[in-house]
Each structure stands twice: as C-alpha cells, then as structure tokens.
Amino acid sequence: MLNDIFNILLPHFGLGIFIIILLVLSMILSPRFYKYARLVSIIGISFSIVLMSTVQTEPQYFGFHNSIMADSYTLLFDFMILLCGFFVALLSKNLIKRTKRHAYTFHAILLAALLGAINIVSANDFITLLVSTELLGFSTYFLISISKGYHSKEAAFKYLITSAVSTGIFLFGVSYLYGICGSLNFSQIYEYITENETSLIYSVSAIMIILGLASKLAVFPFANWVIDVYKNTETSVLAFLSTVPKLAMFGIICRLMVFPLSNSFELAFGISALSLITALWANTYAIRENNVKAILACSTSANASYALLTASLVSVYNLSTVIFYLISYVIINVGIFAYLNIYGDKNSFELSAFKGIYHKNHILTILYTILIIALAGIPITSGFIAKIYLFSAIANSGLIFVPFLLGLLLLTVIALFYYLKIILPLFEECDKNSEIKLLMPKFSQKFVLITSAIITVLIGIYPELLIQLCRFIAYNI
C-alpha cells in the first residue's frame, strides 16, 4: 500500500492535504482574511505539480488491486489539469472578493474538483471512475452556483439534472458490460474481448458508457445545459468549466476506446455521427447568438465534438492528434476567459457592449483577438495547426469517414462567421458621446492572458516539439 501511495498517489495526497487545510481555515478564520484563500490554493496546486515528479511512469504502474494506474499518458493529463486549475485560482480574485465568507470554501471545492479530475484520468476500473466522476461533478455544481442570485442557481440545477441523467445512462452501460465480461476492471475487460467474440449488447453498452461520459463535453443530446450555464456563471468558473472537465473526460474516453471498448465498430460510427450532429447544432446556434458567453459555449461544444470524432476513429495517430488539440484548446480558452474576467462579470456580455473597446485597451484587446482567431483556426496560431492535424487524422481513417471530414470542413468555415462577430465590434469606431470601458487588469489576470497568448503563438509557429511529445504519449498509452 505504501508503495502504491508513493508511486502514484502523492500528487493526489498533496491536493487532499490542502483541501483539509482550506476547510479548517474556513471554520477558524474571520472573513476579513479572505485574501489568503487564493494563496493557499495556489500553493496547494503548485505542491501537487512538484509531487508529480515522484509518479512512476516507466513501466506502467498499477496500484490498489489494479484500480488505478500511472504512465506518461496520465502524467501529461494530470499536469494539464493542475496547470488549468492554477490559472483558475489566479483568476478567482474578483470572485472571492465578492463572496468573502465563502473564499476558503470556494478554493477547497476547486481543489476537490481537480482531485476528482486527476483521479478520473488515473482510473483503471469503473468503480474508481464513477466515484471520481461524481467528485468532479458535485464540485462543479457548487462552483457554478457560488455567485449570489437566481440565475447561477438555475444554471447549477440544469447542470445537475443533465449530469444525473447521463450518469444513469453510464451505469446502464457499465452493468451490461459487467454482465458480458464479469469484471469492472479495464485490463480484465480488454483481455476478455481480445479472447472472445463480442455481441451487439457489447456495442450497446460501449455506446452508453461513452455517451454518459460525453455529457460533460456538451455533446448532443446533453448540450441543452451549456448555453444557460455559460451565460449565468462567473468567468473564473467558466475558465475551469471549459478546460478541466474536458481534459478529464477526454483523458478517460480515449483510454476506454483504445482498450476495454475498442472492439466495436458501431461505437466508432455512432459517436462519429453524434459528434457531427453536435457540431452542426453548436455552429448553427452560435450564428444567431449575440452574447459572447453564449457564443463561446457553442464554440466549446463544437470543438469538443471535433476532438471526440477524431478520438472515436481509434489509432495512435488520431490519439496524438486529440492530445495536441486538447492542449491547444485549453490554453486558448483559459486566455479568453482571462480577458473576460478582466472585463468584469457585472458588465453586459452582449456584443454591442464590446464596441470600440480596442481604442482604450490596445494590447489587451489584441491579445484577446489573437486567442479568438486561434479558436477559429487562423494561421499563425496553435488553433490552425490543431485543426490541420485533426483534419489529416480523419482523412487517414478510411474512405467511409470522408463525408464526416467534408461536413467538419464546412462547419469550420461556418464557425468563422460567429468568431468574426466577436472580433469586429472590438475595433469599431464609436460615437463621441459613447463611453468606452477602460480595463484595469490585476497582475494575475494579465499574467494568465499574456502567457496563454504567447504559448498559442509559439505553438503555431513551432509546433514540432509538442507534436513529438503527443506522439510519444500516444505510442506509450
């Protein structure tokens, strides 16, 4: 047991210790000491990142009766999850200033969500996966509802209902798979399906499992929550919601598709079709929206569907593509929500409210524009490389998937329209009587925005190192 703890779980224990510290401080400290909550959270996340150096990855390490595992794949996803959590903690200053009494509780819940996310990626059986998913899910409900008012509570409730339904579907799929294979362990299920012929029930259970997990990615038909949740949630929480759950879910979905659920063509075709439907819904819905948060919600759903389609066409090349796409995507999204965090949660997020904002905020707006065009897939950004890499992966997956590729290419062109809807008002000339908001960013907000924009451009100019890393990770899964 001690070997398992020291070889796998030290980063998890690091987060757990700081969760307890934050909960104790929430009970003994006065609300006037709220400023220290963010510092404790940042130290806790940094401490866990440092402890990742103790994790054994070569060879793969299985612990606690094969219920969890560690390798270079889980290590990369854990690092990206903790890095995104670090950025979210930096962006939370304005939020905890408004909710001083809940500052320590907020950061304890944030660390609990990160703990659930890294446990999801490390899971090697369905019981561990279910418990970790629920830990992430319940933490997310509270993060969404942290703001005062009816709308944030409504958003959290919609997310809760959708997640409850998707969890039921996931458990139905797991129960059928257990009936077929007699095990909940990924390794044992993989051994069974390689030695025995699979049936239609196996494919049905595989589809239900992936569909249940994919609800966190806002995939159709579980995408109805995403618009309202994004509109009514604080920007610092949105920076979390658009990155950490996506990394965790893709981390486990890719592993499931490569191993225990790999013997089902119906799964690949069904998830590909569902991804294309999601992309169609998200891109067409975004065209008629005039709220920046709502447009970014649709963008989140669309980008998740692109990556999910590629992941469903299981191959090493496709897996490396998905990893590259996810890294690029989360860095871009953190930067975008850093800018919106600077803009302020109490202001209107209608497109008209951003009119002419460039004329008083040159550098910040240019950085924001770079990140938006990266989402659109314009050179010279990481978004362009990621989309080219993704389209080439689908093209190499066989002639039967060429229609899916053509559909995605068309939808990507359509998406340019609503990304331009976000950018163009920023540079418009305003009437002399119009008041343009002067943004006054704090150091932490500027740090997140500038860092994400620089990384986005660097990857766009010189992607080879990251591509090689992603291929190494994919080959060693």
Coordinates of C-alpha atoms in Angstrom, one line a residue, residues 31-291:
P31 CA -14.0 36.6 6.6
R32 CA -11.6 39.6 6.5
F33 CA -8.8 37.1 5.9
Y34 CA -10.4 36.0 2.6
K35 CA -7.4 37.1 0.5
Y36 CA -5.2 34.3 1.8
A37 CA -7.6 31.6 0.5
R38 CA -6.3 32.1 -3.1
L39 CA -2.7 32.0 -1.9
V40 CA -3.2 28.7 0.0
S41 CA -5.0 27.2 -3.1
I42 CA -2.1 28.2 -5.4
I43 CA 0.5 26.8 -3.1
G44 CA -1.5 23.5 -2.9
I45 CA -1.8 23.2 -6.7
S46 CA 1.9 24.0 -7.1
F47 CA 2.9 21.5 -4.4
S48 CA 0.9 18.8 -6.3
I49 CA 2.6 19.7 -9.6
V50 CA 6.0 19.3 -7.9
L51 CA 4.9 15.9 -6.4
M52 CA 4.2 14.6 -9.9
S53 CA 8.0 14.0 -10.2
T54 CA 7.5 11.1 -7.8
V55 CA 5.0 9.3 -10.0
Q56 CA 6.3 6.1 -11.7
T57 CA 5.5 6.0 -15.4
E58 CA 8.1 3.7 -16.9
P59 CA 7.0 0.9 -16.9
Q60 CA 3.2 1.4 -16.3
Y61 CA 2.4 1.2 -12.6
F62 CA -0.8 -0.4 -11.4
G63 CA -1.9 0.2 -7.8
F64 CA -4.6 -0.7 -5.2
H65 CA -5.5 -4.0 -6.9
N66 CA -5.3 -2.5 -10.4
S67 CA -7.9 0.1 -9.7
I68 CA -5.7 3.0 -10.6
M69 CA -2.7 3.3 -12.9
A70 CA 0.1 5.7 -13.8
D71 CA 2.0 6.2 -17.1
S72 CA 3.2 9.0 -19.2
Y73 CA -0.3 9.5 -20.6
T74 CA -1.9 10.0 -17.2
L75 CA 1.0 12.2 -16.1
L76 CA 0.5 14.6 -19.1
F77 CA -3.2 14.9 -18.5
D78 CA -2.7 15.4 -14.7
F79 CA -0.2 18.2 -15.4
M80 CA -2.5 20.0 -17.8
I81 CA -5.4 19.6 -15.3
L82 CA -3.4 21.1 -12.5
L83 CA -2.0 23.8 -14.7
C84 CA -5.5 24.9 -15.7
G85 CA -6.5 24.8 -12.0
F86 CA -3.5 27.0 -11.2
F87 CA -4.7 29.6 -13.8
V88 CA -8.3 29.4 -12.5
A89 CA -7.1 30.1 -9.0
L90 CA -5.2 33.1 -10.3
L91 CA -8.4 34.4 -12.0
S92 CA -10.6 33.9 -8.9
K93 CA -9.5 37.2 -7.1
N94 CA -12.6 39.2 -8.1
L95 CA -15.0 36.4 -7.3
I96 CA -13.8 35.7 -3.8
K97 CA -13.7 39.5 -3.1
R98 CA -17.5 39.5 -3.7
T99 CA -18.1 36.3 -1.7
K100 CA -15.7 36.8 1.2
R101 CA -17.4 34.4 3.6
H102 CA -17.1 31.6 1.1
A103 CA -13.5 32.2 -0.1
Y104 CA -11.9 29.3 1.6
T105 CA -14.8 27.0 0.8
F106 CA -14.6 28.0 -2.9
H107 CA -11.0 27.1 -3.1
A108 CA -11.5 23.8 -1.2
I109 CA -14.2 22.9 -3.7
L110 CA -11.9 23.9 -6.6
L111 CA -9.1 21.6 -5.3
A112 CA -11.7 18.8 -4.8
A113 CA -12.7 19.2 -8.4
L114 CA -9.1 18.9 -9.5
L115 CA -8.6 15.9 -7.3
G116 CA -11.7 14.2 -9.0
A117 CA -10.3 15.2 -12.4
I118 CA -6.9 13.6 -12.0
N119 CA -8.5 10.5 -10.4
I120 CA -10.6 10.1 -13.5
V121 CA -7.6 10.0 -15.8
S122 CA -5.8 7.5 -13.4
A123 CA -8.8 5.2 -13.1
N124 CA -8.4 1.6 -14.2
D125 CA -11.9 0.3 -13.2
F126 CA -15.4 1.6 -13.4
I127 CA -16.0 1.9 -9.7
T128 CA -13.0 4.3 -9.3
L129 CA -14.1 6.1 -12.5
L130 CA -17.7 6.5 -11.1
V131 CA -16.6 7.9 -7.7
S132 CA -14.1 10.2 -9.3
T133 CA -16.6 11.5 -11.9
E134 CA -19.2 12.2 -9.1
L135 CA -16.5 14.0 -7.1
L136 CA -15.8 16.3 -10.1
G137 CA -19.5 16.6 -10.9
F138 CA -20.6 17.7 -7.4
S139 CA -17.7 20.1 -7.0
T140 CA -18.7 21.7 -10.3
Y141 CA -22.3 22.2 -9.2
F142 CA -21.1 24.2 -6.2
L143 CA -18.6 26.2 -8.3
I144 CA -21.3 27.2 -10.8
S145 CA -23.7 28.3 -8.0
I146 CA -21.1 30.2 -6.0
S147 CA -22.5 33.6 -7.1
K148 CA -25.5 35.2 -5.5
G149 CA -28.7 35.3 -7.3
Y150 CA -31.3 33.2 -9.0
H151 CA -29.6 32.7 -12.4
S152 CA -26.5 31.0 -11.1
K153 CA -28.6 28.6 -9.0
E154 CA -30.7 27.8 -12.1
A155 CA -27.6 27.1 -14.1
A156 CA -26.2 24.7 -11.5
F157 CA -29.6 22.9 -11.3
K158 CA -29.7 22.4 -15.1
Y159 CA -26.1 21.0 -15.0
L160 CA -27.1 18.8 -12.1
I161 CA -30.2 17.3 -13.8
T162 CA -28.3 16.7 -17.1
S163 CA -25.4 15.0 -15.2
A164 CA -27.8 12.8 -13.2
V165 CA -29.5 11.5 -16.4
S166 CA -26.1 10.9 -18.1
T167 CA -24.8 9.1 -15.0
G168 CA -27.8 6.8 -15.2
I169 CA -27.0 6.0 -18.9
F170 CA -23.4 5.5 -18.0
L171 CA -24.3 3.0 -15.2
F172 CA -26.7 1.1 -17.5
G173 CA -23.8 0.6 -20.0
V174 CA -21.4 -0.5 -17.2
S175 CA -24.0 -3.0 -15.9
Y176 CA -24.4 -4.6 -19.4
L177 CA -20.6 -4.7 -19.8
Y178 CA -20.2 -6.4 -16.4
G179 CA -22.8 -8.9 -17.4
I180 CA -20.8 -9.8 -20.5
C181 CA -17.3 -9.8 -19.1
G182 CA -17.8 -10.5 -15.4
S183 CA -15.4 -7.7 -14.4
L184 CA -15.3 -3.9 -13.9
N185 CA -11.5 -3.7 -14.4
F186 CA -10.4 -2.2 -17.7
S187 CA -7.4 -4.6 -18.1
Q188 CA -9.5 -7.7 -17.4
I189 CA -12.3 -6.5 -19.8
Y190 CA -9.7 -5.9 -22.5
E191 CA -8.3 -9.4 -22.1
Y192 CA -11.8 -10.8 -22.3
I193 CA -12.8 -9.0 -25.5
T194 CA -9.5 -10.0 -27.2
E195 CA -10.1 -13.7 -26.5
N196 CA -13.9 -13.8 -27.2
E197 CA -16.3 -12.7 -29.8
T198 CA -18.3 -9.6 -28.9
S199 CA -22.1 -9.2 -29.3
L200 CA -24.5 -6.4 -30.1
I201 CA -25.0 -5.9 -26.4
Y202 CA -21.3 -5.1 -26.0
S203 CA -21.6 -2.4 -28.6
V204 CA -24.8 -1.0 -27.0
S205 CA -23.0 -0.9 -23.6
A206 CA -20.0 0.8 -25.1
I207 CA -22.1 3.5 -26.7
M208 CA -24.0 4.1 -23.5
I209 CA -20.8 4.4 -21.4
I210 CA -19.2 6.9 -23.8
L211 CA -22.4 8.8 -24.2
G212 CA -22.8 9.1 -20.4
L213 CA -19.2 10.4 -20.1
A214 CA -19.5 12.7 -23.1
S215 CA -22.3 14.7 -21.4
K216 CA -19.6 16.8 -19.7
L217 CA -18.4 17.7 -23.1
A218 CA -21.8 19.2 -24.0
V219 CA -22.4 16.6 -26.7
F220 CA -25.8 16.4 -28.2
P221 CA -28.4 15.5 -26.8
F222 CA -26.8 16.5 -23.5
A223 CA -25.9 20.0 -24.7
N224 CA -29.0 21.9 -23.6
W225 CA -27.4 23.0 -20.4
V226 CA -24.3 24.6 -21.9
I227 CA -25.9 27.9 -23.1
D228 CA -27.6 28.8 -19.9
V229 CA -24.7 27.7 -17.7
Y230 CA -22.2 29.8 -19.6
K231 CA -24.5 32.9 -19.6
N232 CA -25.1 32.8 -15.8
T233 CA -21.7 31.6 -14.5
E234 CA -18.7 33.7 -13.3
T235 CA -15.9 34.0 -15.9
S236 CA -13.3 32.4 -13.5
V237 CA -15.5 29.4 -13.0
L238 CA -16.0 29.3 -16.8
A239 CA -12.3 29.1 -17.2
F240 CA -12.5 26.0 -15.1
L241 CA -15.6 24.6 -16.8
S242 CA -14.2 24.9 -20.3
T243 CA -10.9 23.2 -19.5
V244 CA -10.7 20.8 -16.5
P245 CA -13.8 18.6 -17.1
K246 CA -12.9 18.5 -20.8
L247 CA -9.4 17.2 -20.1
A248 CA -10.6 14.7 -17.6
M249 CA -13.3 13.3 -19.8
F250 CA -11.2 13.1 -22.9
G251 CA -8.4 11.5 -20.9
I252 CA -10.6 8.6 -19.8
I253 CA -12.7 8.4 -23.0
C254 CA -9.6 7.9 -25.2
R255 CA -8.2 5.2 -22.8
L256 CA -11.6 3.4 -22.9
M257 CA -11.8 3.5 -26.7
V258 CA -8.2 2.2 -27.0
F259 CA -8.7 -0.7 -24.5
P260 CA -11.9 -2.1 -23.0
L261 CA -14.3 -0.6 -25.6
S262 CA -12.0 -1.0 -28.7
N263 CA -13.8 -4.0 -30.3
S264 CA -16.9 -2.1 -31.5
F265 CA -17.2 -0.6 -35.0
E266 CA -20.8 0.5 -34.0
L267 CA -19.2 2.7 -31.3
A268 CA -16.9 4.4 -33.7
F269 CA -19.6 5.1 -36.3
G270 CA -22.2 6.1 -33.7
I271 CA -20.0 8.5 -31.8
S272 CA -18.7 10.0 -35.1
A273 CA -22.3 10.6 -36.3
L274 CA -23.2 12.1 -32.9
S275 CA -20.2 14.4 -33.0
L276 CA -21.1 15.7 -36.4
I277 CA -24.7 16.4 -35.2
T278 CA -23.3 18.2 -32.2
A279 CA -21.0 20.3 -34.4
L280 CA -23.9 21.2 -36.7
W281 CA -26.1 22.2 -33.7
A282 CA -23.4 24.3 -32.0
N283 CA -22.3 26.2 -35.1
T284 CA -25.8 27.0 -36.3
Y285 CA -27.0 28.0 -32.9
A286 CA -23.9 30.3 -32.4
I287 CA -24.7 32.2 -35.6
R288 CA -27.9 33.7 -34.1
E289 CA -26.5 34.5 -30.7
N290 CA -25.4 38.0 -29.7
N291 CA -24.0 37.2 -26.3

